[in-house]
Each structure stands twice: as structure tokens, then as C-alpha cells.
Amino acid sequence: KSGLDPGGAWHAWGMACLKAGNLSSAREKFNRCLKPPMDLNQLSHGSRLVQDVIQYLESTVKPILIADDDYFATLRELEATLRTRSLSLDMICEGKIQHNSYYQECLFYLHSYGTNLAIISFYMRHDCMREALLHLLNKESPSEVFIEGIFIPSYESGKLHMLENLLETIDPGLESWGVYLIAACKYLQRKNYYHILYELQQFMKDHVRAAMTCIRFFTHGAKSYTELGGRQTWLLKIKDHLKVYLQEVSRNSGRKKMACTFRKKMSATDVSRHINTVDLQMEVTKFLHRCESSGTSQITGSSLPTLFGNNNMKMDVACKVMLEGKNIEEGFGIAFRVLQDFQLEATELYSKVAKQLVKQQKYSEIRQLLKCVNESGVAAKNDGDNIILNCLNEFKNIPAEDLDNLIQDMDSDENKIQAYVMCNKLRSAYLVSVRQEKTRAVQLVQHVRQLAESSRDDIVKAICTQWL
């Protein structure tokens, strides 16, 4: 008469029937006020009314504990025990609590009015993980439901291994679980749970991604190569994963293509290249670890460069190796391999090292660098000269004797003249100019005279004029 919503009354009546143990009447009353959700895959446990019903039914059932000293079991409890025991064994879960009429009632309400997440969470609460997984598969629920309902509760309660065993039992190839497993990996990565991620990747036999996780374990947060020296086992693990992957690729190459969709693929050539990178990183790590231990290491940067970064970082590794040894020659071999393997720009690297040596006032080391470059066998004709010119461009205050020694080491007279001009040593530039072939010599001396005139160096200007 008053037009009020009768839903609340039906719900209260249904709850009263439940409490009185009249399950069939309760079903009839709840049928008038409970509705199934619009979207079964929503990430909620359904309406508050349904949750109240489930909560009451679960709280009513006590776990059946059969103990020798249970002398005080009432007749009703004994009857419940016998009735539960006589139920069909088909529906018994792996948990401690076996199904009885109250649990069947929970399942009735969940299947009629609950979401897939609510059903799966119910199974998980009562140690029926297998049923939860089968329900997920049968209903083709999205990966969010798997994460929320099964995966998070499993690792939080220390049952990740049990979950893995069940996944494998239901589908030994894990193909049915591919979407869910990849989603779980992404979730763990977002949460920075890398140890659980690594364990899961190993279970998935996703060797390429497992190797990538090992790279993170090796590099993350390291402040020195001494620290990286203690993490070299991760480098061995990266190699192991990549080698196993290579074996699997070669084993499957003769067969019909496997329809594996979720494990990361990589060409055999790329894998071999990555294995070489790991080998080279091992050498770099041992070398720089030794340098830091012996105290020859001088450079401290904000981030520690490794060969797993971009080309700029690889360039930094090569620089570090050359500069941190006892002398340039000691680290040149490893740095040269880094240069070759990653096809880095040689002149850029050598100039970078030379500039650092000027900053450290190690002028004799620059000459040793030039010697190593020339003996490497792949240096272009002017590489050594360009290294010196790049240095002079940036540093004008090199001591006179060291400056002369560096310029004398240059191959091309033209470059020597350019270097002397850059350092404003016009007399030296004149002396090299007059040694050239006549026509060229005239051009060069005229240029030097012009510079002398601009800088008001009357003596050099007079010498040039007299020669011309």
C-alpha cells in the first residue's frame, strides 16, 4: 500500500528461515529479492545481500574435527558428521572441510547470484584450488579474476607451488594458462616482486624472460664493481637460461611448429649474441672488480654502467675499463672487444678517454693510448691525429713540453700545423709549414702570417714575410 520496496523484507524473512535451518524456504524468499549480476566477470564479490547470506552460511558450519577425546560431541553434531560422511565423494575438495548441505547451499547462492570472483574466492577459502581453477577455465574469466581470486591468495598464503602443480596437472603444456601466467608476471613486475616473478618464469620454462629478470638481479642498485663482483652467479644463470633456450629451439626446429604462444621468442643468432655479451660482462666485472680492490679505480659515477644498457652506457663501460687499469694498455684489449662487438664509434670513444686523461694530467698515457690505437690494426689513417685535435679543442692549458710531445706524435704535417695554430704556437706552425711542397708551403705560410698579424705577433709576421 505504501509503495515501499519489499526487497528488504524478503531478505530479512529469508535470513530468518536460514537461521531456523529451513533452507528450502530461505531459497524461495531470497529468490524474490536477489538478482544475478549484470557482469559475471566484474572484480567484486556481488551484492552486499548475497555476501551476507554466504557469510552467515559459512559461519554456521563448523569444521568437523574427529578427535579421540571428543567425548562431548552432541547427538546433533554426531548426526551432522554421519550425514556429511555419507555424502557423495564426487564433490569432496582437497581441503580439511568436506562439503555438507550448508556448503552446497553456499554454492547454490553463489552460482545463482554471485560473480565468478565470488565463486572462485569461496573455493580458495575452503582449500578447493582445483575447483577454483576449473571454474576459471570453464567460464573463460579474464586474467584480472585469476590475479585477484587465485594468484594473490596463493602466493600470500605460501601456496604458489601448489598452484603451479595444479596448473601443470590440468594442462601439462600450460597453454590454457598462458594468458593468466603472462598477466601474473606483469602484475609481479608492477609490484617489484622480482623473486616471485623469477620463480614463476622458471616454472613457465620462459627462459628468455627469466634471463632478463636475472639481468635485473645482477645490475639493480649496484654502486660499485666490487658489489657486481659478488653477483656474478646471476651472470652464470643468464647463460644457463639462454643455453637451455637454444637447445629447445634446435630440438624443436625439425618438428612441426609448436603452437606455444606465451613464452618469449628470440632468434638463435640473437641468443648467441646475448651469450657473448654475458661472457664479455664477466670479463669486465672481473677486471674492474680487481681494479677497485687494488685501488687503481678512480672514477665514481652516479650510475654504474654495464653492457646490458644502451650504446652510451656500453661506451661508458669501455671508457671505464681503459681508465681504471694500472695503465691504458692493461684495459685496452677488453675495451677494444666492447668496441668491436657492439660496433661503437671508435674515434668518439678514444677522444672521450683522452679528454679524461688530460683532466687527470696523465699526458704520457695519451701517448700510450695513441700507440694502442695504431697497433689495433683497424685504426684509420688520421684516428690518432683526430684524438689529439679533439683534446686540444677542449684543453688550452696543457704544459708546453707535454703539448709539444703530443703534437710531435701526430702523423700528418697538416694536422700538426692545425694543432700549433689552435694552441697559438705560430712559430712552430711556420717551421712545419716551410717543410712542405713549395706551392702548399706558400699557402700555409701566408695563413700563418695572417694569424700573426691578427694576434700582433710581429716577430713571426716578419719571419713569414722574409720567407715569402
XYZ file of C-alpha atoms in Angstrom:
468
model
C 0.000 0.000 0.000
C 2.723 2.472 0.909
C 4.751 1.597 -2.211
C 7.929 0.696 -0.290
C 10.486 -1.682 -1.809
C 9.682 -5.152 -0.407
C 13.229 -6.422 -1.075
C 14.420 -5.691 2.472
C 11.503 -7.588 3.968
C 12.050 -10.642 1.756
C 15.764 -10.612 2.640
C 15.050 -10.418 6.392
C 12.500 -13.234 6.048
C 14.977 -15.347 4.093
C 17.666 -14.795 6.761
C 15.164 -15.813 9.445
C 14.444 -19.034 7.529
C 18.186 -19.719 7.228
C 18.677 -19.259 10.963
C 15.792 -21.638 11.606
C 17.506 -24.222 9.377
C 14.690 -24.129 6.803
C 16.937 -23.974 3.711
C 14.272 -24.560 1.031
C 12.011 -21.752 2.362
C 15.045 -19.451 2.512
C 15.762 -20.126 -1.171
C 12.190 -19.207 -2.072
C 12.285 -15.906 -0.090
C 15.705 -14.894 -1.434
C 14.559 -15.624 -4.972
C 12.235 -12.607 -4.640
C 14.957 -10.104 -3.682
C 18.295 -11.358 -5.039
C 19.301 -10.824 -8.670
C 22.240 -12.231 -10.656
C 24.927 -9.634 -11.512
C 24.865 -7.958 -14.943
C 28.556 -8.797 -15.481
C 29.720 -12.100 -14.004
C 33.371 -11.108 -14.520
C 33.271 -7.862 -12.557
C 36.002 -7.582 -9.913
C 33.629 -7.652 -6.956
C 32.020 -10.304 -4.793
C 28.491 -9.395 -5.872
C 25.777 -7.553 -3.953
C 26.009 -6.962 -0.211
C 22.830 -9.070 0.285
C 24.404 -12.150 -1.333
C 27.595 -11.654 0.690
C 25.542 -11.554 3.901
C 23.878 -14.881 3.033
C 27.243 -16.572 2.253
C 28.838 -15.099 5.371
C 26.045 -16.497 7.565
C 26.124 -19.948 5.943
C 29.920 -20.172 6.280
C 29.838 -19.092 9.919
C 27.162 -21.697 10.709
C 29.287 -24.623 9.532
C 31.981 -25.640 11.958
C 34.956 -27.667 10.751
C 34.390 -31.324 11.583
C 37.278 -32.432 13.763
C 37.371 -36.124 14.600
C 39.421 -36.482 17.750
C 39.798 -39.433 20.161
C 38.887 -37.309 23.173
C 35.783 -35.772 21.597
C 33.530 -37.267 24.280
C 31.285 -34.234 24.413
C 30.017 -34.344 20.834
C 26.285 -33.753 20.977
C 23.898 -36.039 19.172
C 23.177 -33.298 16.611
C 26.921 -32.864 15.817
C 27.317 -36.630 15.555
C 24.355 -36.791 13.208
C 25.852 -33.968 11.083
C 29.145 -35.870 10.972
C 27.463 -39.059 9.781
C 25.337 -37.195 7.239
C 28.407 -35.404 5.824
C 30.385 -38.626 5.667
C 27.614 -40.348 3.716
C 27.507 -37.603 1.030
C 28.693 -38.440 -2.467
C 32.505 -38.328 -2.570
C 32.491 -36.790 -6.072
C 32.417 -33.238 -4.762
C 34.971 -33.560 -1.958
C 37.667 -30.883 -2.133
C 41.283 -31.199 -1.135
C 40.716 -29.076 1.994
C 40.127 -30.064 5.616
C 36.452 -29.114 5.463
C 34.303 -31.519 3.442
C 31.148 -30.432 1.657
C 27.924 -30.654 3.582
C 24.459 -29.259 2.968
C 25.442 -25.761 4.143
C 28.338 -25.622 1.693
C 26.118 -26.911 -1.082
C 23.756 -24.094 -0.122
C 26.607 -21.548 -0.398
C 27.401 -22.848 -3.883
C 23.733 -22.629 -4.877
C 23.562 -18.926 -3.929
C 26.960 -18.145 -5.477
C 26.123 -19.827 -8.793
C 22.688 -18.216 -8.879
C 23.520 -14.693 -7.704
C 27.300 -14.331 -7.341
C 30.138 -13.236 -9.604
C 32.863 -15.563 -10.885
C 35.295 -13.896 -8.492
C 32.962 -14.648 -5.546
C 32.686 -18.340 -6.558
C 36.464 -18.671 -7.074
C 37.202 -16.887 -3.765
C 34.801 -19.266 -1.971
C 36.630 -22.299 -3.375
C 40.001 -20.786 -2.424
C 38.848 -20.036 1.139
C 37.975 -23.690 1.585
C 41.164 -25.123 0.043
C 39.443 -26.166 -3.183
C 42.036 -24.638 -5.512
C 41.454 -27.203 -8.248
C 37.737 -26.342 -8.397
C 38.600 -22.628 -8.479
C 40.943 -23.170 -11.455
C 38.450 -25.340 -13.351
C 35.701 -22.756 -12.804
C 38.028 -20.012 -14.125
C 38.772 -22.058 -17.264
C 35.185 -23.143 -17.894
C 33.842 -19.612 -17.616
C 36.796 -18.178 -19.607
C 37.112 -15.453 -16.996
C 39.551 -12.587 -17.667
C 43.054 -12.577 -16.205
C 42.104 -9.951 -13.573
C 39.824 -12.537 -11.928
C 42.701 -15.054 -11.866
C 45.065 -12.483 -10.291
C 42.566 -11.291 -7.682
C 40.877 -14.582 -6.857
C 43.611 -17.218 -7.204
C 47.123 -15.867 -7.739
C 47.357 -13.247 -4.952
C 45.771 -15.545 -2.304
C 48.153 -18.365 -3.397
C 51.432 -16.514 -3.001
C 50.254 -14.631 0.099
C 49.462 -17.927 1.834
C 52.653 -19.628 0.609
C 50.799 -21.955 -1.778
C 52.438 -20.881 -5.039
C 53.997 -24.328 -5.542
C 50.618 -25.991 -5.019
C 49.116 -23.650 -7.618
C 51.922 -24.437 -10.085
C 51.451 -28.196 -9.582
C 47.710 -27.923 -10.212
C 48.178 -25.789 -13.337
C 50.523 -28.441 -14.694
C 48.207 -31.308 -13.714
C 45.233 -29.736 -15.501
C 47.280 -28.822 -18.599
C 50.851 -30.197 -18.742
C 51.760 -27.872 -21.660
C 50.363 -24.840 -19.726
C 48.862 -23.447 -22.958
C 45.389 -22.964 -21.398
C 47.036 -20.869 -18.687
C 49.249 -18.746 -20.981
C 47.168 -15.536 -20.767
C 46.823 -15.881 -16.991
C 50.515 -16.582 -16.401
C 51.660 -13.614 -18.502
C 49.198 -11.387 -16.595
C 50.625 -12.711 -13.308
C 54.168 -11.871 -14.482
C 53.124 -8.322 -15.406
C 51.424 -7.910 -12.028
C 54.558 -9.068 -10.164
C 56.741 -6.740 -12.232
C 54.478 -3.783 -11.423
C 54.706 -4.669 -7.746
C 58.515 -5.168 -7.954
C 58.140 -8.725 -6.622
C 61.049 -9.936 -8.743
C 61.911 -13.057 -6.737
C 58.376 -14.446 -7.120
C 58.462 -13.362 -10.777
C 61.701 -15.271 -11.363
C 60.297 -18.389 -9.701
C 57.149 -18.180 -11.859
C 59.165 -17.674 -15.074
C 61.222 -20.764 -14.286
C 58.031 -22.770 -13.745
C 56.707 -21.481 -17.091
C 60.012 -22.506 -18.755
C 60.071 -18.976 -20.177
C 63.861 -18.927 -20.346
C 64.314 -15.661 -22.252
C 62.231 -13.663 -19.758
C 63.896 -15.481 -16.830
C 67.289 -14.388 -18.239
C 66.011 -10.782 -18.407
C 64.976 -10.974 -14.738
C 68.469 -12.272 -13.853
C 69.970 -9.209 -15.600
C 67.945 -7.042 -13.238
C 69.147 -9.023 -10.208
C 72.730 -8.504 -11.425
C 72.547 -4.763 -12.123
C 69.846 -3.306 -9.843
C 71.048 -0.938 -7.147
C 74.752 -1.806 -7.530
C 77.046 1.100 -6.584
C 80.418 -0.453 -7.468
C 82.010 -3.221 -9.489
C 83.113 -4.787 -6.185
C 79.397 -5.231 -5.494
C 78.823 -6.621 -9.004
C 81.756 -8.981 -8.435
C 79.693 -10.635 -5.701
C 76.717 -11.054 -8.041
C 78.436 -12.989 -10.816
C 76.311 -16.091 -10.163
C 73.455 -14.176 -11.830
C 75.559 -13.916 -14.997
C 76.017 -17.705 -14.949
C 72.258 -18.124 -14.542
C 71.596 -15.826 -17.524
C 73.895 -18.013 -19.623
C 72.217 -21.206 -18.392
C 68.745 -19.928 -19.318
C 69.868 -18.836 -22.774
C 71.681 -22.126 -23.444
C 68.616 -24.166 -22.424
C 66.501 -21.973 -24.727
C 68.938 -22.589 -27.616
C 68.739 -26.358 -27.009
C 64.935 -26.216 -27.050
C 64.928 -24.177 -30.277
C 67.263 -26.638 -32.027
C 65.276 -29.626 -30.658
C 62.004 -28.211 -31.998
C 63.387 -26.955 -35.309
C 62.974 -30.349 -37.023
C 59.456 -30.887 -35.699
C 56.179 -29.346 -36.700
C 55.904 -25.837 -35.268
C 54.700 -25.791 -31.674
C 51.679 -23.581 -31.014
C 53.306 -22.062 -27.939
C 52.021 -18.557 -27.615
C 53.121 -17.173 -24.275
C 56.861 -17.894 -23.946
C 59.109 -15.150 -25.301
C 60.729 -15.967 -28.650
C 64.175 -14.941 -29.852
C 66.259 -15.914 -32.870
C 69.204 -18.248 -32.282
C 71.538 -15.509 -33.605
C 70.258 -13.002 -31.033
C 70.558 -15.538 -28.223
C 74.177 -16.311 -29.193
C 74.890 -12.568 -29.272
C 73.445 -12.177 -25.772
C 75.575 -15.090 -24.509
C 78.669 -13.288 -25.883
C 77.556 -10.109 -24.090
C 77.308 -12.049 -20.809
C 80.816 -13.511 -21.342
C 82.225 -10.055 -22.021
C 80.390 -8.589 -18.996
C 82.018 -11.323 -16.883
C 85.449 -10.235 -18.086
C 84.627 -6.570 -17.485
C 83.308 -7.372 -13.989
C 86.404 -9.372 -13.006
C 88.750 -6.698 -14.381
C 87.015 -3.703 -12.748
C 86.483 -5.642 -9.501
C 90.242 -6.264 -9.418
C 90.953 -2.575 -10.173
C 88.652 -1.427 -7.352
C 90.219 -3.929 -4.937
C 93.772 -2.835 -5.796
C 92.871 0.863 -5.501
C 93.654 1.882 -9.105
C 89.986 2.734 -9.688
C 89.424 6.493 -9.686
C 86.146 7.237 -11.411
C 82.940 7.223 -9.406
C 79.798 7.875 -11.396
C 76.218 8.234 -10.234
C 75.064 5.159 -12.145
C 77.146 2.075 -12.719
C 77.484 1.277 -16.432
C 77.134 -2.325 -17.682
C 76.953 -3.907 -21.126
C 73.216 -4.544 -20.628
C 72.419 -0.856 -21.194
C 72.191 1.238 -24.368
C 75.168 2.189 -26.593
C 76.029 5.246 -24.479
C 76.286 3.026 -21.424
C 78.429 0.498 -23.328
C 80.690 3.394 -24.332
C 80.972 4.306 -20.627
C 81.955 0.703 -19.818
C 84.734 0.773 -22.446
C 85.985 4.140 -21.084
C 85.895 2.850 -17.509
C 87.895 -0.253 -18.436
C 90.607 1.775 -20.173
C 90.892 4.426 -17.481
C 90.781 2.255 -14.374
C 93.626 -0.153 -15.068
C 97.245 0.423 -13.960
C 97.754 1.964 -17.384
C 95.857 2.345 -20.684
C 97.388 -0.782 -22.170
C 96.082 -3.052 -19.382
C 92.399 -2.446 -20.170
C 92.686 -1.673 -23.879
C 92.128 -5.295 -25.023
C 88.767 -5.661 -23.229
C 87.665 -2.145 -24.234
C 88.576 -2.883 -27.859
C 86.395 -6.035 -27.789
C 83.475 -3.978 -26.424
C 84.076 -1.514 -29.255
C 84.103 -4.281 -31.887
C 81.236 -6.410 -30.516
C 78.797 -3.501 -30.275
C 80.154 -1.567 -33.272
C 80.660 1.601 -31.239
C 82.174 4.755 -32.746
C 85.938 4.318 -32.174
C 87.065 7.956 -32.507
C 84.344 9.086 -30.097
C 85.472 6.534 -27.504
C 89.193 7.293 -27.818
C 88.563 11.051 -27.665
C 86.430 10.595 -24.550
C 89.245 8.619 -22.874
C 91.896 11.138 -23.973
C 89.901 14.039 -22.517
C 89.658 12.222 -19.179
C 93.426 11.646 -19.244
C 94.032 15.379 -19.861
C 91.772 16.162 -16.874
C 93.843 13.723 -14.792
C 97.052 15.292 -16.259
C 98.266 11.876 -17.472
C 99.821 13.128 -20.694
C 102.145 10.141 -21.172
C 99.082 7.877 -21.026
C 97.600 9.745 -24.005
C 100.713 8.810 -25.990
C 100.239 5.190 -24.868
C 96.597 5.368 -25.992
C 97.714 6.540 -29.448
C 100.215 3.669 -29.604
C 97.478 1.125 -28.715
C 95.096 2.646 -31.284
C 97.712 2.469 -34.050
C 98.623 -1.117 -33.142
C 94.972 -2.261 -33.027
C 95.100 -2.837 -36.767
C 91.744 -1.227 -37.546
C 92.575 2.440 -36.956
C 92.003 4.815 -39.861
C 94.925 6.950 -41.043
C 94.026 10.081 -39.085
C 92.456 8.474 -35.972
C 95.414 9.295 -33.719
C 95.654 12.880 -35.011
C 91.909 13.434 -34.520
C 92.141 12.242 -30.908
C 94.802 14.875 -30.157
C 92.965 17.624 -32.071
C 89.760 16.858 -30.100
C 91.712 17.187 -26.855
C 93.357 20.481 -27.858
C 89.976 21.829 -28.832
C 88.823 21.477 -25.244
C 92.006 21.990 -23.189
C 94.238 25.000 -23.831
C 96.317 24.694 -20.652
C 98.410 21.580 -21.328
C 102.056 22.162 -20.164
C 104.320 23.235 -23.051
C 106.615 20.198 -23.014
C 103.722 17.679 -22.936
C 101.923 19.664 -25.611
C 104.966 19.563 -27.915
C 105.367 15.818 -27.325
C 101.715 15.181 -28.222
C 101.860 17.283 -31.387
C 105.156 15.663 -32.421
C 103.376 12.269 -32.196
C 100.914 13.324 -34.912
C 101.305 11.697 -38.346
C 100.154 14.424 -40.701
C 102.082 17.711 -41.012
C 98.834 19.458 -41.934
C 97.334 18.298 -38.626
C 100.476 19.392 -36.748
C 100.151 22.890 -38.230
C 96.441 22.941 -37.276
C 97.333 21.851 -33.709
C 100.048 24.528 -33.345
C 97.670 27.177 -34.665
C 94.974 26.045 -32.169
C 97.496 26.459 -29.320
C 98.706 29.785 -30.723
C 102.243 28.406 -31.301
C 102.671 30.257 -34.604
C 106.464 29.958 -34.773
C 106.200 26.117 -34.612
C 103.382 26.216 -37.206
C 105.723 28.265 -39.504
C 108.606 25.783 -39.072
C 106.418 22.823 -40.127
C 104.824 24.847 -42.990
C 108.126 25.635 -44.726
C 108.983 21.938 -44.910
C 106.039 21.270 -47.238
C 105.990 21.161 -51.044
C 106.592 24.730 -52.402
C 103.094 25.652 -53.593
C 101.444 24.297 -50.427
C 104.153 25.841 -48.249
C 103.408 29.292 -49.675
C 99.678 28.903 -48.835
C 100.412 27.709 -45.301
C 102.984 30.422 -44.533
C 100.615 33.093 -45.850
C 97.926 31.738 -43.485
C 100.359 31.794 -40.540
C 101.407 35.385 -41.405
C 97.724 36.448 -41.410
C 97.230 34.902 -37.954
C 100.435 36.559 -36.685
C 99.169 39.912 -37.959
C 95.784 39.404 -36.224
C 97.446 38.450 -32.949
C 100.086 41.227 -33.320
C 102.993 38.794 -33.243
C 105.463 40.999 -35.153
C 108.398 38.570 -34.943
C 106.561 35.627 -36.610
C 104.984 38.042 -39.099
C 108.462 39.326 -40.107
C 109.870 35.777 -40.443
C 106.921 34.767 -42.699
C 107.279 37.892 -44.828
C 111.021 37.332 -45.275
C 110.472 33.664 -46.309
C 107.683 34.560 -48.745
